[in-house]
Tab-separated table of C-alpha atoms in Angstrom:
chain	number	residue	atom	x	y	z
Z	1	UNK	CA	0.000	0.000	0.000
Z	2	UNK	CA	1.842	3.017	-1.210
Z	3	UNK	CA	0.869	6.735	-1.268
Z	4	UNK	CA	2.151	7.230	-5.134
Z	5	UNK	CA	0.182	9.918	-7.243
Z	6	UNK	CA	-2.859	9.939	-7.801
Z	7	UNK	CA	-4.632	10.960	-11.820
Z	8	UNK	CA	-6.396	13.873	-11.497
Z	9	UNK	CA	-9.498	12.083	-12.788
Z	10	UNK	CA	-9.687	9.944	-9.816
Z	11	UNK	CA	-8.955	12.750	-6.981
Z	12	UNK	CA	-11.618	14.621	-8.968
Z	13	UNK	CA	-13.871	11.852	-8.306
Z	14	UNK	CA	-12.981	11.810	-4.844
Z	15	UNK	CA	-13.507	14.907	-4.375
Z	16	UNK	CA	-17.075	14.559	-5.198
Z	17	UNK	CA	-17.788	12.022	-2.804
Z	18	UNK	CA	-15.946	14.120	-0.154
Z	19	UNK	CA	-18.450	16.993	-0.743
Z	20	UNK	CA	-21.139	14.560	-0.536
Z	21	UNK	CA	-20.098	13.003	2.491
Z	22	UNK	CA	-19.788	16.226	4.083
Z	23	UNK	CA	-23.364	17.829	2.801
Z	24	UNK	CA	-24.609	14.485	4.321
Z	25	UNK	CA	-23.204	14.369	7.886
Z	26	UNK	CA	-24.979	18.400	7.977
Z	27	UNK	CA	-28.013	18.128	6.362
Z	28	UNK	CA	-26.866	20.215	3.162
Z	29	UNK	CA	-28.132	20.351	-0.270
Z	30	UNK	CA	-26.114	19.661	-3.173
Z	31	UNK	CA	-26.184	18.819	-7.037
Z	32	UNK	CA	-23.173	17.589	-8.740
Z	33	UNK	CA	-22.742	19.260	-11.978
Z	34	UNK	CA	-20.309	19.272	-14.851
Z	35	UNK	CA	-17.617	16.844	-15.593
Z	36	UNK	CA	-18.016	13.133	-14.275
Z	37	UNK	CA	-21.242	13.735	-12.881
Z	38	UNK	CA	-22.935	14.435	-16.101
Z	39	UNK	CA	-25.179	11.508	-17.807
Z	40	UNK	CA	-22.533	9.151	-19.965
Z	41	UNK	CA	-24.821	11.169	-23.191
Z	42	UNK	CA	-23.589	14.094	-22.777
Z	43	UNK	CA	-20.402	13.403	-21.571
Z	44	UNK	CA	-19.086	10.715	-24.081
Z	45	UNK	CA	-18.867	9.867	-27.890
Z	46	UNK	CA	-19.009	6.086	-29.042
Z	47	UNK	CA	-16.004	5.353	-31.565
Z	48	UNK	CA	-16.869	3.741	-34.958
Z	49	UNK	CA	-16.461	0.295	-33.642
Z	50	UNK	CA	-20.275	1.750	-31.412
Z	51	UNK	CA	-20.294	1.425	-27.854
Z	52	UNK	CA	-16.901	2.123	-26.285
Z	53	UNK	CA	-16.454	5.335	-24.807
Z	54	UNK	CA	-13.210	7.249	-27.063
Z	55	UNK	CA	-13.972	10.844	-25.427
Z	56	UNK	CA	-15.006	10.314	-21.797
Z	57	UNK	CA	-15.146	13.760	-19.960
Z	58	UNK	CA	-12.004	15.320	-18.397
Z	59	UNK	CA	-12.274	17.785	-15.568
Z	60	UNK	CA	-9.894	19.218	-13.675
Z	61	UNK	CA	-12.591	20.121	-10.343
Z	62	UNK	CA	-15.313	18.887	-8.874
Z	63	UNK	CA	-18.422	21.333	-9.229
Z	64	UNK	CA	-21.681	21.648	-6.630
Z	65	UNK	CA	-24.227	23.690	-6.652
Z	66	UNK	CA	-25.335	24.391	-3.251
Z	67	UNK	CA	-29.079	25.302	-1.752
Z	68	UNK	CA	-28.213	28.907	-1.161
Z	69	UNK	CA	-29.504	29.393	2.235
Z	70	UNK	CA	-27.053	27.302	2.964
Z	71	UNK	CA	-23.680	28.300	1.175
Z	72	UNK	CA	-22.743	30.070	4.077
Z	73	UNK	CA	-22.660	26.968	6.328
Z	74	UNK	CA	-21.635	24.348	3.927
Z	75	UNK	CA	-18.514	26.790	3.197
Z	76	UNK	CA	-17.840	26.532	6.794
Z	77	UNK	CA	-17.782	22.879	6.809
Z	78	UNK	CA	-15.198	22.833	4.152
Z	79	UNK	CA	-12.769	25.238	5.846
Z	80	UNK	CA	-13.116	22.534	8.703
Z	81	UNK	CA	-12.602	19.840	6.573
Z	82	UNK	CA	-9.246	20.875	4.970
Z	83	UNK	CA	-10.472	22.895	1.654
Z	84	UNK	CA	-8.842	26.382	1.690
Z	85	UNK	CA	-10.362	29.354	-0.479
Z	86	UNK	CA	-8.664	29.952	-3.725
Z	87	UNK	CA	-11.152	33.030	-5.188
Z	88	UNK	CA	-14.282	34.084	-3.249
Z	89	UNK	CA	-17.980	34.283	-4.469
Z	90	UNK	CA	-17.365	38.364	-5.385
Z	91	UNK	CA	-13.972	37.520	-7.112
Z	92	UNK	CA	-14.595	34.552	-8.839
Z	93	UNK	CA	-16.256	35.542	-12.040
Z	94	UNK	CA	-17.980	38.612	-13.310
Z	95	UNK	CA	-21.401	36.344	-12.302
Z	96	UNK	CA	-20.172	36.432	-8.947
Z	97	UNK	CA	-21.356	32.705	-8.789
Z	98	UNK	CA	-19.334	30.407	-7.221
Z	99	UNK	CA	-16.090	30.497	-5.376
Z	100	UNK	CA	-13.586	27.947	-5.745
Z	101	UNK	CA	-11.381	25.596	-3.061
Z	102	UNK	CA	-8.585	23.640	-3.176
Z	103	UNK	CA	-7.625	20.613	-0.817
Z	104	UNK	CA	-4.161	19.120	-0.413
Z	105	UNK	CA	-5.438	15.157	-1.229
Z	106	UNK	CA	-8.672	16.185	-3.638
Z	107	UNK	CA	-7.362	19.197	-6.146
Z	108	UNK	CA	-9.782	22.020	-6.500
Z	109	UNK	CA	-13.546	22.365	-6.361
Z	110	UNK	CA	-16.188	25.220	-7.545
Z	111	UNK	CA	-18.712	26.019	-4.968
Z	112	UNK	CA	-21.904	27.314	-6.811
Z	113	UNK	CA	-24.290	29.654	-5.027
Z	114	UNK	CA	-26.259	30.212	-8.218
Z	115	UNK	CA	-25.895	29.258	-11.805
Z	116	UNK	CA	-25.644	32.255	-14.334
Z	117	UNK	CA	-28.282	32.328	-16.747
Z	118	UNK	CA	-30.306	31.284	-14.651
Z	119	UNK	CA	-33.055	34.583	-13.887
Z	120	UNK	CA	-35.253	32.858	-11.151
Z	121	UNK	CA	-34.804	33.459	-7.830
Z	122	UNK	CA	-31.675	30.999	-6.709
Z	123	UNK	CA	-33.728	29.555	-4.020
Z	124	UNK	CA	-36.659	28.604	-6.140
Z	125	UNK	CA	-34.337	27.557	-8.986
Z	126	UNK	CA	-32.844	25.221	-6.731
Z	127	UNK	CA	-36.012	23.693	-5.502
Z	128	UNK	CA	-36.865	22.933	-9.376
Z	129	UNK	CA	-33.312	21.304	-9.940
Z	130	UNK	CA	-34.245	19.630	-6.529
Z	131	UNK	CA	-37.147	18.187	-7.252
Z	132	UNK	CA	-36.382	16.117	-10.226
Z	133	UNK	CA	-32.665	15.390	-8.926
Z	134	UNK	CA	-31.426	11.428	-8.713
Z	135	UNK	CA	-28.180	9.654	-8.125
Z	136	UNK	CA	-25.036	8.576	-9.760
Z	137	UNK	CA	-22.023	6.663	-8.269
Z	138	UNK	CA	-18.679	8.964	-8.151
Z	139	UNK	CA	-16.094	7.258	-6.222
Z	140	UNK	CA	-18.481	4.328	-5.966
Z	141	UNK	CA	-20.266	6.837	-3.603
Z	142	UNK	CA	-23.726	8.205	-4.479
Z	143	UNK	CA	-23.861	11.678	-5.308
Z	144	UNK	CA	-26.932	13.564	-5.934
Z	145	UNK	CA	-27.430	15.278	-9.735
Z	146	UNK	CA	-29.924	17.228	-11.247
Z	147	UNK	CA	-32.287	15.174	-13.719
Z	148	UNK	CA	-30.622	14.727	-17.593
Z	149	UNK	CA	-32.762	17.309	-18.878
Z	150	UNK	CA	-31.220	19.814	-15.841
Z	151	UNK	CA	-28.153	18.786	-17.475
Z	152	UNK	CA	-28.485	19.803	-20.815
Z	153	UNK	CA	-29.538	23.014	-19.298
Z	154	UNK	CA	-26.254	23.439	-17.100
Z	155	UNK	CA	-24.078	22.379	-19.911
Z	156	UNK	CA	-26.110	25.263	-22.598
Z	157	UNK	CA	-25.951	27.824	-20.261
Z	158	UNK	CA	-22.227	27.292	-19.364
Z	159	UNK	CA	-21.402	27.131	-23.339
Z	160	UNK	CA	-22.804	30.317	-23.477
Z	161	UNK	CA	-20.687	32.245	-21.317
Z	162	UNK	CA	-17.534	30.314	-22.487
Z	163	UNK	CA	-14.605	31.544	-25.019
Z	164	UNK	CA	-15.308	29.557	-28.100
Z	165	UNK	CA	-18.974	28.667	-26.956
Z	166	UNK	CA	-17.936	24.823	-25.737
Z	167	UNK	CA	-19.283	23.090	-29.022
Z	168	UNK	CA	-18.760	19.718	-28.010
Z	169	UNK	CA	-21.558	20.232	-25.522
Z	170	UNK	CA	-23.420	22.089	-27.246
Z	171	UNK	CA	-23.871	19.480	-29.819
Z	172	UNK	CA	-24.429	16.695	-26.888
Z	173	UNK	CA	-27.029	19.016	-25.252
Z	174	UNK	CA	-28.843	20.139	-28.123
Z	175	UNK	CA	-27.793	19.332	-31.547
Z	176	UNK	CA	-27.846	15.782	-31.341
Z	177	UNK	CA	-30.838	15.902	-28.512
Z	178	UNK	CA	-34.553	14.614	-29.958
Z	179	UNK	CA	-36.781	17.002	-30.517
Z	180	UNK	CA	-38.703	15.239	-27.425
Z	181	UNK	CA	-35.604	15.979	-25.253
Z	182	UNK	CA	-35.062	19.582	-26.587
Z	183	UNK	CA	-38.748	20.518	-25.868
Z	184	UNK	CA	-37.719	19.750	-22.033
Z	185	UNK	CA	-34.918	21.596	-22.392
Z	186	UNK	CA	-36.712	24.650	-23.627
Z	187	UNK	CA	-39.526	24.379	-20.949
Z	188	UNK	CA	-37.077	24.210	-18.104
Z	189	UNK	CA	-35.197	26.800	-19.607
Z	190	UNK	CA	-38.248	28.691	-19.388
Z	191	UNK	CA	-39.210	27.570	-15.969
Z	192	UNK	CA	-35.974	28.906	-15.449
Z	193	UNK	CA	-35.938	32.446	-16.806
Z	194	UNK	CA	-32.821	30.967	-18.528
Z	195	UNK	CA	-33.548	32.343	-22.298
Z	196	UNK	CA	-30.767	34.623	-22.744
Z	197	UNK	CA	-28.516	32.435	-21.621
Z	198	UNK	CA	-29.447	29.381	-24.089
Z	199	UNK	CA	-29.721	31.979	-27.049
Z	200	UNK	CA	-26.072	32.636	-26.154
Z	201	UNK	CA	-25.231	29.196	-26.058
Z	202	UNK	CA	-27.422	28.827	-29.948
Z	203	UNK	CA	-25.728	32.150	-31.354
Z	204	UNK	CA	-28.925	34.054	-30.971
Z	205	UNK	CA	-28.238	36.266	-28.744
Z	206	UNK	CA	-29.334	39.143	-31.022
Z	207	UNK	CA	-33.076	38.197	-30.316
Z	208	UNK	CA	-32.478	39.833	-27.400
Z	209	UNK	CA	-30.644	42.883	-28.042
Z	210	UNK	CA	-32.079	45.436	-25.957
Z	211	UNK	CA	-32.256	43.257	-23.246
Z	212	UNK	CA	-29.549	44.880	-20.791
Z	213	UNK	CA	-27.749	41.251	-19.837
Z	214	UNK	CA	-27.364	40.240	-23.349
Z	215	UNK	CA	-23.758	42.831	-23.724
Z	216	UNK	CA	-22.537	40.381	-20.165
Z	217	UNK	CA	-23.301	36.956	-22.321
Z	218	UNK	CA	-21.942	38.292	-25.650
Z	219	UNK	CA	-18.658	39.728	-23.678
Z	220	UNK	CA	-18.400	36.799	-21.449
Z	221	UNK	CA	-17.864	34.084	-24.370
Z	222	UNK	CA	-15.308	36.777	-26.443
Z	223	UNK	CA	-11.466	35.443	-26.420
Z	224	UNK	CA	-10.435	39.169	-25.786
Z	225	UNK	CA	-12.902	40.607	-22.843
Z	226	UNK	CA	-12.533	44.121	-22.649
Z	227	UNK	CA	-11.737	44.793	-19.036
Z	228	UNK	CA	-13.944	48.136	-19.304
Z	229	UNK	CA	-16.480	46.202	-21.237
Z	230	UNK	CA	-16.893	43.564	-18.962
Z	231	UNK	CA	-17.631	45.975	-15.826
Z	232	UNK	CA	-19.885	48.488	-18.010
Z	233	UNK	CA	-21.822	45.416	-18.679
Z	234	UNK	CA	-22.225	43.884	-15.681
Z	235	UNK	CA	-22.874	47.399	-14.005
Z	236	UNK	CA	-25.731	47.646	-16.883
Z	237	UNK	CA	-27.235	44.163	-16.088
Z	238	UNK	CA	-27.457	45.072	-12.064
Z	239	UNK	CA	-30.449	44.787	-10.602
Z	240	UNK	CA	-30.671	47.924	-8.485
Z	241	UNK	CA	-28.596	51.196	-8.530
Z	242	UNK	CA	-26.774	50.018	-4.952
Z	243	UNK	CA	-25.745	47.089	-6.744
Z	244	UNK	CA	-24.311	49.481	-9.865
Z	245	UNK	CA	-23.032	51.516	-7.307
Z	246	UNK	CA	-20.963	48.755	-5.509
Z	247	UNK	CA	-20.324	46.860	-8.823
Z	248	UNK	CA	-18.545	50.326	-10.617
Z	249	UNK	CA	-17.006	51.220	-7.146
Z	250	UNK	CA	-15.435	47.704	-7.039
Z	251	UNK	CA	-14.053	47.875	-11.290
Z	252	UNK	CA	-11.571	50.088	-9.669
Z	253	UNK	CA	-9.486	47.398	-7.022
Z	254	UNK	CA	-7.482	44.504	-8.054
Z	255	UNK	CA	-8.604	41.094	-7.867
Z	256	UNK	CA	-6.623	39.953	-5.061
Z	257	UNK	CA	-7.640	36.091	-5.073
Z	258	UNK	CA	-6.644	36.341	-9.302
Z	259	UNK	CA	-3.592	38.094	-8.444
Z	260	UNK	CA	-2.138	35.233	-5.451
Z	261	UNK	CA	-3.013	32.526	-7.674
Z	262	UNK	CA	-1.020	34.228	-10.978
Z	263	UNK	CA	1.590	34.838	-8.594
Z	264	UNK	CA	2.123	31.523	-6.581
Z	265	UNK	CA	1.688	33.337	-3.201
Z	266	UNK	CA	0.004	36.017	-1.377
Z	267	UNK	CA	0.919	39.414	-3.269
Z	268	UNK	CA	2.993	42.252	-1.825
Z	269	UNK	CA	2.498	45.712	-1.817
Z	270	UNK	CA	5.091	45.941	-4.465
Z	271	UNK	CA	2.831	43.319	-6.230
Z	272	UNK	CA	-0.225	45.197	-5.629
Z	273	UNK	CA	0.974	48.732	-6.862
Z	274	UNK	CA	2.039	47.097	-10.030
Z	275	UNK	CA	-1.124	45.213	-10.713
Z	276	UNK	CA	-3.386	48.850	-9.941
Z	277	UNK	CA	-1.090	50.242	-12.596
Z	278	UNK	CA	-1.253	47.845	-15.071
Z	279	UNK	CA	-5.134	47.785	-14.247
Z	280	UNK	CA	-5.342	51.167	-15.035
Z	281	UNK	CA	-2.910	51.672	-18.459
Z	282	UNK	CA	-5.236	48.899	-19.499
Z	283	UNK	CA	-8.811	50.595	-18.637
Z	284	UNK	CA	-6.933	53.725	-20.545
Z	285	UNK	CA	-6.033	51.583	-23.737
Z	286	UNK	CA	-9.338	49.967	-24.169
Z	287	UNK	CA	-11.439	53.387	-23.870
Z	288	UNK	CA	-11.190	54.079	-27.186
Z	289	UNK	CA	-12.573	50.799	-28.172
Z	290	UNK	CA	-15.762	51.514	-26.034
Z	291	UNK	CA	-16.001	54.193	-27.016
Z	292	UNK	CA	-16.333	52.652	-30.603
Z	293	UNK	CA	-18.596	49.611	-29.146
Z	294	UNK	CA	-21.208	52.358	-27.777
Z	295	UNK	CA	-21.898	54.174	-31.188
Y	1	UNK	CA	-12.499	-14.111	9.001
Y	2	UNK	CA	-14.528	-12.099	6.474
Y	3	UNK	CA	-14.066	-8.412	5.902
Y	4	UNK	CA	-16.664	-5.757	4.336
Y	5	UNK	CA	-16.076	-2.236	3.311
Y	6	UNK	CA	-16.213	0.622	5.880
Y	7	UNK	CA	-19.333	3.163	5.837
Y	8	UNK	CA	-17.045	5.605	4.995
Y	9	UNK	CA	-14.768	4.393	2.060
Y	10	UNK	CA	-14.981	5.427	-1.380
Y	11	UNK	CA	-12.692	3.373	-3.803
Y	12	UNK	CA	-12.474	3.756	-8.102
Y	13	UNK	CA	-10.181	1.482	-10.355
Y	14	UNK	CA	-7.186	2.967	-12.460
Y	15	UNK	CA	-9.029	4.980	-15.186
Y	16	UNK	CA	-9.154	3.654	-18.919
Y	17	UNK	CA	-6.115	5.768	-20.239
Y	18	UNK	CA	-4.146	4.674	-16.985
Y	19	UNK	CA	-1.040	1.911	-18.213
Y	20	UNK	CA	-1.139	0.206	-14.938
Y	21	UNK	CA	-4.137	-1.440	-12.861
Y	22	UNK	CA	-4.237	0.209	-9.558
Y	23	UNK	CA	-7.235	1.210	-7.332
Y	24	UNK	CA	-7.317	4.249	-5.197
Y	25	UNK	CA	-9.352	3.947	-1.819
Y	26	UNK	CA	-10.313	6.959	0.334
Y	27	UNK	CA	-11.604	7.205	3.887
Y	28	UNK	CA	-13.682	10.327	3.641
Y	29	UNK	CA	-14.739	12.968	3.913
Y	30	UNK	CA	-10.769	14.038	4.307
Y	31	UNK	CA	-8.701	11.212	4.374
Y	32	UNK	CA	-5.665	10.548	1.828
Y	33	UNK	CA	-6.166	8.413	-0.780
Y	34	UNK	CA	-4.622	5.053	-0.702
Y	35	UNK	CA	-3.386	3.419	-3.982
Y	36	UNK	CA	-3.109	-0.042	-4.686
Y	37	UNK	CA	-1.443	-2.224	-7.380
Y	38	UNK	CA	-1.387	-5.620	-8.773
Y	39	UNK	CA	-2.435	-8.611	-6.825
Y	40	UNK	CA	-2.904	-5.933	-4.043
Y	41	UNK	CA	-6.132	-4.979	-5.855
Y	42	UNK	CA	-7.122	-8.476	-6.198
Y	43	UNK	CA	-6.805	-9.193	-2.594
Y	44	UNK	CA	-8.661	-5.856	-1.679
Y	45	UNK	CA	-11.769	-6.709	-3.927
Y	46	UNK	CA	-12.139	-10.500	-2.728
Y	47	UNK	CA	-12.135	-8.960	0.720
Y	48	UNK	CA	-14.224	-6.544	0.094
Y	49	UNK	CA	-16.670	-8.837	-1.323
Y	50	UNK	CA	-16.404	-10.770	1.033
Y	51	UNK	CA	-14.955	-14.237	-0.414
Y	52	UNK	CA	-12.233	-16.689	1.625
Y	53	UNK	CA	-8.942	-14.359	-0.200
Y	54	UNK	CA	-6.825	-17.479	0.319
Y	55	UNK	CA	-9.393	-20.330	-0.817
Y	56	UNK	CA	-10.255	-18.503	-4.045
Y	57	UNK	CA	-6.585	-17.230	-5.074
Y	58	UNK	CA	-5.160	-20.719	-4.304
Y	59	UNK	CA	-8.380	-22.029	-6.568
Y	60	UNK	CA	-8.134	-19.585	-9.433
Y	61	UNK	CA	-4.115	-19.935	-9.612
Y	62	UNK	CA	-3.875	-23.406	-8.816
Y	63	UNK	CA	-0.975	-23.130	-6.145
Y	64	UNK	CA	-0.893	-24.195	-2.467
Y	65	UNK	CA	-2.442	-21.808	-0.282
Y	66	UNK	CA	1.112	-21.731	2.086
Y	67	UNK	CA	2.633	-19.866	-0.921
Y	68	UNK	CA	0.375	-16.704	-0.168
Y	69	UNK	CA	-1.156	-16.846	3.129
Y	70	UNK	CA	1.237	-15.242	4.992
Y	71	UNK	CA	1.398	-12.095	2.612
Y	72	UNK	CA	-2.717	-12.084	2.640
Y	73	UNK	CA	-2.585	-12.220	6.387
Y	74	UNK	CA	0.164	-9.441	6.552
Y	75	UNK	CA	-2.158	-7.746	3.585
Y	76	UNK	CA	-5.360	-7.498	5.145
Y	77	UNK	CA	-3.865	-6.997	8.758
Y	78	UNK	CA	-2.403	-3.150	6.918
Y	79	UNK	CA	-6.132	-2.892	5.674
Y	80	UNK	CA	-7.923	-3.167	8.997
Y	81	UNK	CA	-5.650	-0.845	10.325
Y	82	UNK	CA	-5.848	1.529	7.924
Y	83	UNK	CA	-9.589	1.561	7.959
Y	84	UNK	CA	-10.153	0.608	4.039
Y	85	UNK	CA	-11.516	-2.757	5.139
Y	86	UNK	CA	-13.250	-3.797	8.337
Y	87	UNK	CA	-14.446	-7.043	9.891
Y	88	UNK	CA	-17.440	-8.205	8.757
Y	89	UNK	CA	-19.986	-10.015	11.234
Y	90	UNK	CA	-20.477	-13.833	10.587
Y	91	UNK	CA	-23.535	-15.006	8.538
Y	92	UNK	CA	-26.793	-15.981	10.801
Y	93	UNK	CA	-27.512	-19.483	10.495
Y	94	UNK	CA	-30.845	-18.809	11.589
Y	95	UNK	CA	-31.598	-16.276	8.913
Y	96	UNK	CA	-29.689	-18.784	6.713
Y	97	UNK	CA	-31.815	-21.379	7.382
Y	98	UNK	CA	-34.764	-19.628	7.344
Y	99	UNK	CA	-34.331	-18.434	3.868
């Protein structure tokens, strides 16, 4: 019995179960999303010979998505439990979704308080992912996953906001779904308030045009986000002015979670005067372009 | 003696891709994971299923069971301590019989 490295595949796996484990022993709420916990048809292509999986799924973290009343304490129980915070809920994305961990035996994991694209009220969205979830064995542990039809949902939505639009699911999800299956996929992506985000994931996200989230989708899956862009967007798509307020107020500061993990370790105050310049001569350089973007 | 798997141990083969056969075993929720290779596996699994390790090795490899008990013994005496097997209780002859 050794204690030789472990593929990333497997500590992946493990780190599902872990999560599991833990959101058992507290009474927590979790889906498994993404990566090994999706359904075997949307996660794998047969080879010409038919049947044997030639593309099975790599992922590199484990995702959850977590019953939101109860991030808070299931975040707790992780710091307990050996998972250290790499990038925070606010620093994490420009969704502002899910914050991610890292543990010294299990690799990293994404802890999702909400899923973007999703316009329903988290809670209630939850409690219709909830209600249809079921089980699959990770780890040969049982982990709890949205229904296939959830999944085609998750996978369309996260296309959407990716660089280069993920076509690989996209085609599993959609393009190579019955029309039976894609008719449940549109209702729960109405049930959902998740239209934007499956136009984005179709490439028709100019049916909704005026619609002020639809500049945060198109920017989100471009290969070059404009720094600028990206804020002015988001601060457009906020849903109050104290939530533009904080949003524009917080363009300004470097990402300090983004910055230690570039960096290796914990940045100075050397480190941190360089990143607020560079932060800066960039928001400078790309004003001209928005400027351009906004005629 | 017959062995079972703990409550809390997860365990997953060497995936597809992976050269070598190995399994990986984890106590949870934070333990470290635990890899095993070769025959190692095979003894793990019998156990785990809870088969005679000796009686059906000997059988399947047609040797004499002195040739590998002691390194089963010494085997499954690291796995109890390590907590990736445990002791499993004997069968009920009543509910045996009964059924």
């Amino acid at each position: 019995m050794t204690e030789r490295d472990v593929p990333l595949s497997v500590r992946v796996e493990f780190a599902h179960a872990a999560l599991q484990w833990l959101a058992d022993a507290h009474g927590i709420d979790v889906l498994h999303i993404k990566g090994p916990a999706l359904a075997p048809v949307l996660s794998e292509d047969l080879d010409d010979e038919g049947g044997v999986p030639s593309n099975r799924r790599a992922s590199t973290d484990a995702d959850v998505l977590v019953r939101p009343r109860q991030v808070e304490a299931f975040m707790k129980i992780l710091s307990e439990h050996g998972w250290t915070a790499m990038a925070s809920f606010e620093s994490g994305s420009v969704f502002e979704h899910a914050a991610a961990l890292e543990h010294t035996w299990f690799g990293h994991c994404d802890v999702h308080r909400n899923f973007p694209g999703i316009g329903l009220d988290p809670e209630t969205a939850f409690d219709v992912l909830w209600a249809d979830r079921s089980t699959v064995e990770l780890a040969a542990w049982p982990c709890t996953v949205p229904s296939i039809t959830a999944q085609r949902v998750v996978l369309l939505l996260h296309a959407g906001r990716t660089v280069g639009g993920q076509p690989q699911d996209v085609r599993r999800a959609w393009r190579e779904a019955s029309p039976t299956d894609q008719e449940q996929t549109q209702l729960l992506v109405t049930r959902l308030k998740a239209e934007i985000g499956l136009a984005a994931a179709l490439g028709h996200l100019d049916d909704y045009a005026d619609s002020p989230e639809a500049d945060l989708w198109r920017l989100a899956s471009q290969p070059e986000t404009l720094r600028l862009a990206e804020w002015q967007a988001r601060i457009k798509a906020s849903k109050s002015p104290r939530e533009a307020l904080r949003l524009a107020f917080k363009a300004l500061f470097v990402n300090v979670d983004h910055l230690t993990m570039k960096l290796g370790h914990p940045p100075t105050r050397r480190d941190m005067a360089a990143a607020y310049a560079r932060r800066f001569a960039t928001a400078l350089r790309e004003l001209p372009r928005l400027v351009g973007r906004r005629r | 003696m017959r062995y079972r798997i703990p409550a809390d141990v997860a365990w997953q083969e060497s995936p597809p891709e992976h050269h070598r056969r190995e399994l990986y075993i984890c106590r949870l929720p934070d333990g470290r994971p635990i890899v095993l290779a070769d025959s190692a596996c095979d003894i793990w699994l019998l156990a785990a299923m809870g088969e005679d390790v000796v009686a059906t090795l000997t059988s399947q490899l047609d040797i004499p069971a002195d040739t590998i008990a002691a390194d089963v013994a010494s085997f499954l005496t690291s796995a109890l301590a390590l907590g990736i097997l445990e002791e499993a209780a004997p069968p009920d002859p009543e509910l045996g019989a009964s059924t």
